[in-house]
Backbone as numpy.savetxt, mean C-alpha at the origin, in Angstrom:
# Nx Ny Nz CAx CAy CAz Cx Cy Cz
5.62 6.67 11.78 4.85 5.42 12.68 5.36 4.25 12.06
5.52 3.11 12.70 6.05 1.97 12.35 4.73 1.00 12.67
4.89 -0.39 12.38 3.74 -1.16 12.48 3.32 -1.06 14.07
4.35 -1.53 14.86 3.94 -1.65 16.27 3.50 -0.35 16.84
4.12 0.71 16.67 2.93 1.91 17.00 1.67 2.26 16.35
1.36 1.50 14.94 0.06 1.39 14.38 -0.96 0.60 15.74
-0.31 -0.56 15.60 -0.88 -1.64 16.58 -1.13 -1.43 17.69
-0.47 -0.46 18.39 -0.66 0.36 19.74 -1.91 1.66 19.61
-1.60 2.17 18.62 -2.81 3.34 18.56 -4.19 2.32 18.12
-4.12 1.43 17.10 -5.87 0.97 17.05 -6.16 0.19 18.25
-4.90 -0.55 19.01 -5.46 -0.93 20.43 -6.22 -0.34 21.17
-5.74 1.09 21.65 -5.81 2.08 22.38 -7.12 2.60 21.74
-7.44 2.91 20.62 -8.95 3.27 20.18 -10.07 2.49 19.97
-9.73 1.20 19.93 -10.72 0.17 19.69 -11.00 -0.55 21.06
-10.14 -0.06 21.99 -10.50 -0.77 23.36 -10.22 -2.26 23.33
-9.42 -2.83 22.55 -8.90 -4.36 22.47 -7.28 -4.63 22.78
-7.06 -5.80 22.81 -5.75 -6.41 23.26 -4.91 -5.63 21.99
-3.19 -5.47 22.38 -2.37 -5.35 21.53 -2.49 -6.48 20.27
-2.51 -7.84 20.67 -2.46 -9.16 20.04 -3.38 -8.92 19.26
-4.63 -8.43 19.65 -6.26 -8.38 18.81 -5.77 -7.88 17.58
-5.41 -6.62 18.22 -5.06 -5.42 17.12 -4.17 -5.61 16.07
-3.18 -6.27 16.59 -2.00 -6.85 15.60 -2.68 -8.07 14.39
-3.25 -8.78 14.97 -3.99 -10.07 14.24 -5.12 -9.12 13.14
-5.72 -8.09 13.66 -6.87 -7.37 12.86 -6.06 -6.54 11.73
-4.77 -5.68 12.02 -4.10 -5.30 10.97 -3.82 -6.36 10.14
-3.14 -7.12 10.56 -2.43 -8.39 9.53 -3.59 -8.51 8.32
-4.71 -9.07 9.05 -5.91 -9.38 8.27 -6.27 -8.82 7.11
-6.39 -7.40 7.91 -6.53 -6.09 6.67 -5.53 -5.98 5.77
-4.33 -6.15 6.00 -3.27 -6.02 5.17 -3.16 -7.04 4.14
-3.49 -8.54 4.78 -3.56 -9.48 3.70 -4.84 -9.64 2.69
-5.69 -9.00 3.20 -6.88 -8.84 2.28 -6.80 -7.96 1.06
-6.02 -6.80 1.18 -5.61 -5.73 0.52 -4.96 -6.41 -0.37
-3.57 -6.99 -0.14 -2.57 -7.59 -0.69 -3.36 -8.92 -1.72
-4.12 -9.35 -1.16 -4.93 -10.76 -1.82 -5.82 -10.16 -2.99
-6.28 -9.00 -2.78 -7.22 -8.57 -3.80 -6.32 -7.73 -5.01
-5.31 -7.06 -4.55 -4.10 -6.39 -5.49 -3.63 -7.51 -6.48
-3.44 -8.75 -5.97 -2.97 -9.64 -6.90 -3.80 -10.14 -7.72
-5.08 -10.12 -7.41 -6.04 -10.55 -8.02 -6.61 -9.31 -9.17
-5.54 -8.19 -9.38 -5.84 -7.27 -10.05 -7.23 -6.38 -9.58
-7.67 -6.70 -8.53 -8.91 -6.03 -7.97 -8.67 -4.59 -6.92
-8.88 -3.32 -7.42 -8.81 -2.47 -6.40 -9.77 -2.62 -5.35
-9.22 -1.76 -4.42 -9.89 -1.75 -2.97 -10.06 -0.16 -2.47
-11.25 -0.08 -2.47 -11.53 1.45 -2.31 -12.14 1.63 -0.79
-11.61 2.49 -0.17 -11.86 2.54 1.39 -12.46 3.99 1.37
-13.70 4.34 1.35 -14.10 5.42 1.14 -13.96 6.55 2.48
-13.55 7.57 1.81 -13.06 8.48 2.50 -11.50 8.36 2.67
-10.74 7.52 2.67 -9.69 6.94 2.92 -8.80 7.20 1.44
-8.98 6.30 0.53 -8.23 6.41 -0.70 -8.55 4.87 -1.13
-7.72 4.63 -2.47 -7.90 3.46 -3.43 -6.81 2.74 -3.33
-6.64 1.61 -3.07 -5.37 0.85 -3.70 -5.73 0.00 -5.07
-4.68 0.13 -6.03 -4.92 -0.28 -7.13 -3.71 -0.57 -7.62
-3.60 -1.93 -8.68 -2.79 -2.09 -9.39 -2.09 -1.42 -10.74
-1.27 -0.93 -10.97 -0.90 -0.14 -12.42 0.10 -1.15 -13.22
0.31 -1.02 -14.06 1.03 -1.68 -15.24 1.99 -1.01 -15.66
3.17 -0.98 -15.31 4.46 -0.50 -15.91 5.20 -1.10 -16.97
5.34 -0.28 -17.92 5.82 -0.97 -19.14 7.37 -1.12 -19.04
7.82 -1.92 -20.18 9.61 -2.31 -20.45 9.96 -0.88 -20.56
11.16 -0.47 -20.25 11.59 0.65 -20.56 13.38 0.13 -20.43
14.02 1.30 -21.06 15.47 1.24 -21.20 16.10 2.03 -20.13
16.84 1.38 -19.00 17.60 2.10 -18.12 18.80 2.13 -18.41
19.83 2.77 -17.39 21.12 3.02 -17.17 21.61 3.06 -16.20
22.64 2.01 -16.25 23.45 1.39 -15.20 24.55 2.78 -14.55
24.19 3.21 -13.49 24.85 4.45 -12.81 26.67 4.17 -12.74
26.83 2.62 -12.69 28.20 2.70 -12.34 28.95 2.67 -13.56
28.24 1.89 -14.67 29.22 1.80 -16.26 28.66 2.76 -17.30
27.30 3.27 -17.10 26.72 3.92 -18.13 26.08 3.10 -18.73
26.07 1.88 -18.77 25.58 1.13 -20.10 24.27 1.14 -20.08
23.49 0.96 -21.11 22.05 0.93 -21.44 21.56 -0.57 -20.99
20.55 -0.78 -20.02 20.07 -2.06 -19.73 18.39 -2.07 -20.03
17.88 -3.34 -20.18 16.32 -3.52 -20.18 15.80 -3.30 -19.28
14.68 -2.94 -18.65 14.27 -3.14 -17.76 12.67 -3.57 -17.76
12.53 -4.92 -17.38 10.95 -5.59 -17.71 9.98 -4.99 -17.50
8.71 -5.24 -17.86 7.51 -4.64 -17.63 7.28 -5.00 -16.01
6.40 -4.48 -15.40 6.14 -5.03 -14.31 4.88 -4.32 -13.69
4.22 -5.09 -12.67 2.82 -4.72 -12.12 3.40 -4.00 -10.96
3.03 -2.87 -10.47 3.17 -2.15 -9.32 1.79 -1.75 -8.60
2.16 -1.83 -7.03 0.79 -1.11 -6.66 0.89 0.35 -6.49
-0.37 0.80 -6.34 -0.76 2.63 -6.53 -1.57 2.91 -5.48
-1.10 4.15 -4.64 -2.58 4.15 -4.06 -2.95 5.90 -4.25
-3.88 6.04 -4.25 -4.44 7.48 -4.55 -5.20 8.03 -3.48
-5.11 8.78 -2.84 -5.73 9.40 -1.45 -7.04 9.88 -1.94
-8.22 9.64 -1.04 -9.47 10.08 -1.15 -9.49 11.23 -0.59
-10.75 11.99 -1.01 -10.89 13.61 -0.87 -10.90 14.09 0.75
-11.55 13.17 1.75 -11.61 13.42 3.08 -10.13 13.32 3.68
-9.53 12.12 3.08 -7.89 12.34 3.49 -7.10 13.51 2.94
-7.39 13.98 1.97 -6.59 15.02 1.11 -7.08 16.46 2.07
-8.23 16.60 2.18 -8.92 17.67 3.29 -8.15 17.68 4.82
-8.17 16.36 4.96 -7.69 16.43 6.50 -6.28 16.66 6.70
-5.37 16.74 5.48 -3.90 17.04 5.46 -3.67 18.86 5.13
-4.72 19.18 4.46 -4.67 20.68 4.27 -5.44 21.71 4.95
């Protein structure tokens, strides 16, 4: 499912226009991104938790030359599925 298909499904489920569904989805995604930028986890009960994890610096390898390279530390987004979502999949 891509974004436009998700907007269409939201539109049908909530009985709103596709434009309104698109704006609502964009607002929700922006709110999640803003919280993650501030290192605040976002918990959607029954669905899961979005959080920021710290990835430490490490040594990698250039696949073309085999030379060692340093990979800088980074903050990366992570998602942990909630119990209801896990149960729905199994």
